[in-house]
PDB file of C-alpha atoms in Angstrom:
ATOM      1  CA  MET A   1       0.000   0.000   0.000  1.00  0.00           C
ATOM      2  CA  TRP A   2       1.245   3.451  -0.905  1.00  0.00           C
ATOM      3  CA  ILE A   3       0.803   6.177   1.730  1.00  0.00           C
ATOM      4  CA  PRO A   4       1.390   9.771   0.575  1.00  0.00           C
ATOM      5  CA  ILE A   5       3.846  10.779   3.290  1.00  0.00           C
ATOM      6  CA  GLN A   6       5.868  13.853   2.429  1.00  0.00           C
ATOM      7  CA  LEU A   7       9.106  14.505   4.273  1.00  0.00           C
ATOM      8  CA  ASN A   8      11.063  17.720   4.486  1.00  0.00           C
ATOM      9  CA  GLU A   9      14.713  16.824   5.011  1.00  0.00           C
ATOM     10  CA  HIS A  10      15.498  20.489   5.678  1.00  0.00           C
ATOM     11  CA  SER A  11      13.016  20.749   8.544  1.00  0.00           C
ATOM     12  CA  ALA A  12      14.234  20.925  12.134  1.00  0.00           C
ATOM     13  CA  GLU A  13      11.499  18.401  12.920  1.00  0.00           C
ATOM     14  CA  PRO A  14      12.901  14.837  13.070  1.00  0.00           C
ATOM     15  CA  LEU A  15      11.889  12.464  10.255  1.00  0.00           C
ATOM     16  CA  TYR A  16      10.198  10.031  12.636  1.00  0.00           C
ATOM     17  CA  HIS A  17       8.014  12.878  13.939  1.00  0.00           C
ATOM     18  CA  GLN A  18       7.074  14.012  10.418  1.00  0.00           C
ATOM     19  CA  ILE A  19       6.052  10.450   9.509  1.00  0.00           C
ATOM     20  CA  GLU A  20       4.214   9.916  12.801  1.00  0.00           C
ATOM     21  CA  VAL A  21       2.217  13.148  12.537  1.00  0.00           C
ATOM     22  CA  GLN A  22       1.135  12.420   8.964  1.00  0.00           C
ATOM     23  CA  LEU A  23       0.285   8.774   9.609  1.00  0.00           C
ATOM     24  CA  ARG A  24      -1.704   9.749  12.723  1.00  0.00           C
ATOM     25  CA  ALA A  25      -3.602  12.341  10.668  1.00  0.00           C
ATOM     26  CA  PHE A  26      -4.483   9.752   7.991  1.00  0.00           C
ATOM     27  CA  ILE A  27      -5.807   7.428  10.702  1.00  0.00           C
ATOM     28  CA  VAL A  28      -7.802   9.903  12.790  1.00  0.00           C
ATOM     29  CA  SER A  29      -9.282  11.549   9.678  1.00  0.00           C
ATOM     30  CA  GLY A  30     -10.526   8.168   8.473  1.00  0.00           C
ATOM     31  CA  GLN A  31      -8.427   8.266   5.295  1.00  0.00           C
ATOM     32  CA  LEU A  32      -6.859   5.029   6.553  1.00  0.00           C
ATOM     33  CA  PRO A  33      -9.864   3.104   7.877  1.00  0.00           C
ATOM     34  CA  GLU A  34      -9.868   0.417  10.544  1.00  0.00           C
ATOM     35  CA  GLY A  35      -8.300  -2.822   9.375  1.00  0.00           C
ATOM     36  CA  THR A  36      -6.121  -1.238   6.681  1.00  0.00           C
ATOM     37  CA  LEU A  37      -2.890  -3.198   6.277  1.00  0.00           C
ATOM     38  CA  LEU A  38       0.079  -0.840   6.403  1.00  0.00           C
ATOM     39  CA  PRO A  39       3.334  -1.402   4.549  1.00  0.00           C
ATOM     40  CA  SER A  40       5.893  -3.466   6.411  1.00  0.00           C
ATOM     41  CA  ILE A  41       8.512  -1.540   8.354  1.00  0.00           C
ATOM     42  CA  ARG A  42      11.054  -2.252   5.598  1.00  0.00           C
ATOM     43  CA  GLU A  43       8.664  -1.204   2.827  1.00  0.00           C
ATOM     44  CA  LEU A  44       7.776   2.093   4.499  1.00  0.00           C
ATOM     45  CA  ALA A  45      11.456   2.747   5.225  1.00  0.00           C
ATOM     46  CA  GLN A  46      12.207   2.302   1.510  1.00  0.00           C
ATOM     47  CA  LEU A  47       9.246   4.474   0.457  1.00  0.00           C
ATOM     48  CA  THR A  48      10.249   7.300   2.794  1.00  0.00           C
ATOM     49  CA  LYS A  49      13.988   6.794   2.251  1.00  0.00           C
ATOM     50  CA  CYS A  50      14.672   6.591   5.966  1.00  0.00           C
ATOM     51  CA  SER A  51      15.932   3.892   8.301  1.00  0.00           C
ATOM     52  CA  VAL A  52      14.059   0.823   9.475  1.00  0.00           C
ATOM     53  CA  ILE A  53      14.691   2.001  13.055  1.00  0.00           C
ATOM     54  CA  THR A  54      12.860   5.261  12.319  1.00  0.00           C
ATOM     55  CA  VAL A  55       9.769   3.500  10.953  1.00  0.00           C
ATOM     56  CA  ARG A  56       9.832   0.932  13.770  1.00  0.00           C
ATOM     57  CA  ARG A  57       9.717   3.801  16.272  1.00  0.00           C
ATOM     58  CA  VAL A  58       6.750   5.393  14.463  1.00  0.00           C
ATOM     59  CA  TYR A  59       4.809   2.115  14.419  1.00  0.00           C
ATOM     60  CA  GLN A  60       5.579   1.467  18.098  1.00  0.00           C
ATOM     61  CA  ASP A  61       4.518   4.974  19.143  1.00  0.00           C
ATOM     62  CA  LEU A  62       1.243   4.723  17.217  1.00  0.00           C
ATOM     63  CA  GLU A  63       0.626   1.230  18.562  1.00  0.00           C
ATOM     64  CA  ASN A  64       1.174   2.551  22.110  1.00  0.00           C
ATOM     65  CA  GLU A  65      -1.450   5.228  21.371  1.00  0.00           C
ATOM     66  CA  GLY A  66      -3.876   2.519  20.268  1.00  0.00           C
ATOM     67  CA  LEU A  67      -3.968   3.633  16.636  1.00  0.00           C
ATOM     68  CA  LEU A  68      -2.171   0.577  15.220  1.00  0.00           C
ATOM     69  CA  ARG A  69      -2.048  -3.099  16.059  1.00  0.00           C
ATOM     70  CA  THR A  70       0.542  -5.601  14.948  1.00  0.00           C
ATOM     71  CA  ARG A  71      -0.119  -9.285  14.423  1.00  0.00           C
ATOM     72  CA  GLN A  72       2.984 -11.454  14.341  1.00  0.00           C
ATOM     73  CA  GLY A  73       3.466 -12.890  10.865  1.00  0.00           C
ATOM     74  CA  THR A  74       0.527 -10.932   9.426  1.00  0.00           C
ATOM     75  CA  GLY A  75       1.489  -7.268   9.586  1.00  0.00           C
ATOM     76  CA  THR A  76       0.541  -3.923  11.059  1.00  0.00           C
ATOM     77  CA  PHE A  77      -3.051  -2.752  10.777  1.00  0.00           C
ATOM     78  CA  VAL A  78      -5.022   0.377  11.597  1.00  0.00           C
ATOM     79  CA  ALA A  79      -6.779  -0.302  14.906  1.00  0.00           C
ATOM     80  CA  LYS A  80     -10.374   0.483  15.731  1.00  0.00           C
ATOM     81  CA  VAL A  81     -10.414   4.017  17.107  1.00  0.00           C
ATOM     82  CA  ASP A  82     -13.494   5.026  19.101  1.00  0.00           C
ATOM     83  CA  THR A  83     -15.141   8.345  18.317  1.00  0.00           C
ATOM     84  CA  ASP A  84     -14.016  10.068  21.542  1.00  0.00           C
ATOM     85  CA  SER A  85     -10.414   9.025  21.008  1.00  0.00           C
ATOM     86  CA  ARG A  86     -10.539  10.047  17.333  1.00  0.00           C
ATOM     87  CA  ASP A  87     -11.974  13.463  18.232  1.00  0.00           C
ATOM     88  CA  ARG A  88      -9.369  13.957  20.960  1.00  0.00           C
ATOM     89  CA  GLN A  89      -6.541  13.067  18.538  1.00  0.00           C
ATOM     90  CA  ARG A  90      -7.899  15.410  15.854  1.00  0.00           C
ATOM     91  CA  ARG A  91      -8.256  18.272  18.334  1.00  0.00           C
ATOM     92  CA  THR A  92      -4.784  17.725  19.780  1.00  0.00           C
ATOM     93  CA  ALA A  93      -3.171  17.759  16.330  1.00  0.00           C
ATOM     94  CA  VAL A  94      -4.851  21.023  15.358  1.00  0.00           C
ATOM     95  CA  MET A  95      -4.205  22.672  18.731  1.00  0.00           C
ATOM     96  CA  GLU A  96      -0.481  21.846  18.501  1.00  0.00           C
ATOM     97  CA  ALA A  97      -0.285  23.421  15.056  1.00  0.00           C
ATOM     98  CA  MET A  98      -2.202  26.486  16.195  1.00  0.00           C
ATOM     99  CA  GLU A  99       0.023  26.882  19.256  1.00  0.00           C
ATOM    100  CA  GLN A 100       3.104  26.811  17.037  1.00  0.00           C
ATOM    101  CA  ALA A 101       1.561  29.386  14.704  1.00  0.00           C
ATOM    102  CA  ALA A 102       0.599  31.618  17.635  1.00  0.00           C
ATOM    103  CA  GLU A 103       4.103  31.372  19.096  1.00  0.00           C
ATOM    104  CA  ALA A 104       5.629  32.313  15.739  1.00  0.00           C
ATOM    105  CA  GLY A 105       3.278  35.279  15.360  1.00  0.00           C
ATOM    106  CA  LEU A 106       3.842  36.533  18.900  1.00  0.00           C
ATOM    107  CA  ARG A 107       7.624  36.183  18.502  1.00  0.00           C
ATOM    108  CA  VAL A 108       7.519  38.722  15.675  1.00  0.00           C
ATOM    109  CA  HIS A 109       5.053  40.939  17.553  1.00  0.00           C
ATOM    110  CA  PHE A 110       1.823  40.490  15.599  1.00  0.00           C
ATOM    111  CA  SER A 111      -1.296  41.564  17.488  1.00  0.00           C
ATOM    112  CA  ASP A 112      -4.099  39.141  18.320  1.00  0.00           C
ATOM    113  CA  GLU A 113      -6.265  40.792  15.665  1.00  0.00           C
ATOM    114  CA  GLU A 114      -3.556  40.429  13.003  1.00  0.00           C
ATOM    115  CA  LEU A 115      -3.101  36.743  13.855  1.00  0.00           C
ATOM    116  CA  ILE A 116      -6.857  36.118  13.724  1.00  0.00           C
ATOM    117  CA  ASP A 117      -7.063  37.921  10.360  1.00  0.00           C
ATOM    118  CA  MET A 118      -4.219  35.741   9.042  1.00  0.00           C
ATOM    119  CA  LEU A 119      -5.945  32.559  10.229  1.00  0.00           C
ATOM    120  CA  GLN A 120      -9.187  33.608   8.568  1.00  0.00           C
ATOM    121  CA  ASP A 121      -7.302  34.418   5.351  1.00  0.00           C
ATOM    122  CA  VAL A 122      -5.599  31.009   5.361  1.00  0.00           C
ATOM    123  CA  LEU A 123      -8.929  29.251   6.006  1.00  0.00           C
ATOM    124  CA  ARG A 124     -10.584  31.152   3.153  1.00  0.00           C
ATOM    125  CA  ARG A 125      -7.769  30.299   0.725  1.00  0.00           C
ATOM    126  CA  LYS A 126      -7.745  26.628   1.766  1.00  0.00           C
ATOM    127  CA  ARG A 127     -11.512  26.345   1.364  1.00  0.00           C
ATOM    128  CA  GLU A 128     -11.388  28.009  -2.042  1.00  0.00           C
ATOM    129  CA  GLY A 129      -8.576  25.654  -3.056  1.00  0.00           C
ATOM    130  CA  SER A 130     -10.554  22.621  -1.883  1.00  0.00           C
ATOM    131  CA  THR A 131     -13.635  23.808  -3.754  1.00  0.00           C
ATOM    132  CA  ALA A 132     -11.588  24.373  -6.911  1.00  0.00           C
ATOM    133  CA  LEU A 133     -10.125  20.873  -6.651  1.00  0.00           C
ATOM    134  CA  LEU A 134     -13.568  19.332  -6.189  1.00  0.00           C
ATOM    135  CA  GLN A 135     -15.025  21.300  -9.090  1.00  0.00           C
ATOM    136  CA  GLY A 136     -12.043  20.396 -11.273  1.00  0.00           C
ATOM    137  CA  GLY A 137     -12.565  16.710 -10.483  1.00  0.00           C
ATOM    138  CA  GLU A 138     -16.259  16.981 -11.353  1.00  0.00           C
ATOM    139  CA  ALA A 139     -15.420  18.775 -14.595  1.00  0.00           C
ATOM    140  CA  ASP A 140     -13.118  15.903 -15.538  1.00  0.00           C
ATOM    141  CA  LYS A 141     -15.956  13.435 -15.027  1.00  0.00           C
ATOM    142  CA  ASP A 142     -18.218  15.377 -17.419  1.00  0.00           C
ATOM    143  CA  GLU A 143     -15.704  15.197 -20.256  1.00  0.00           C
TER     144      GLU A 143
END
């Protein structure tokens, strides 16, 4: 199975963390549904061009969180995630990103109003981009 994980080798964020955050997001968003067989540790290491140790750590961390389960000889699967846990994971991921954005804005002395305006601008652009993608996909179907 191919998972669209994108790594930034120039980021200060460790590779294992980049993989873990993206994989967690795919799981809690439902893009990787319960029971989905994930690539083996070696396969994902090759796909992401990182070490087996890195991927093993990601799988272990996500298994400890209850998002993955491993069956000896069968593979690693997406675990059943209850709604409360899924909502908590989604909220935590977004709150962490917002805290980082707020810290960056406050470090360079933006006001609360300026930061809120920026967030609203980003949301508007992202929604417009999503709408354009959806409409483009529908246009392709008509042709």
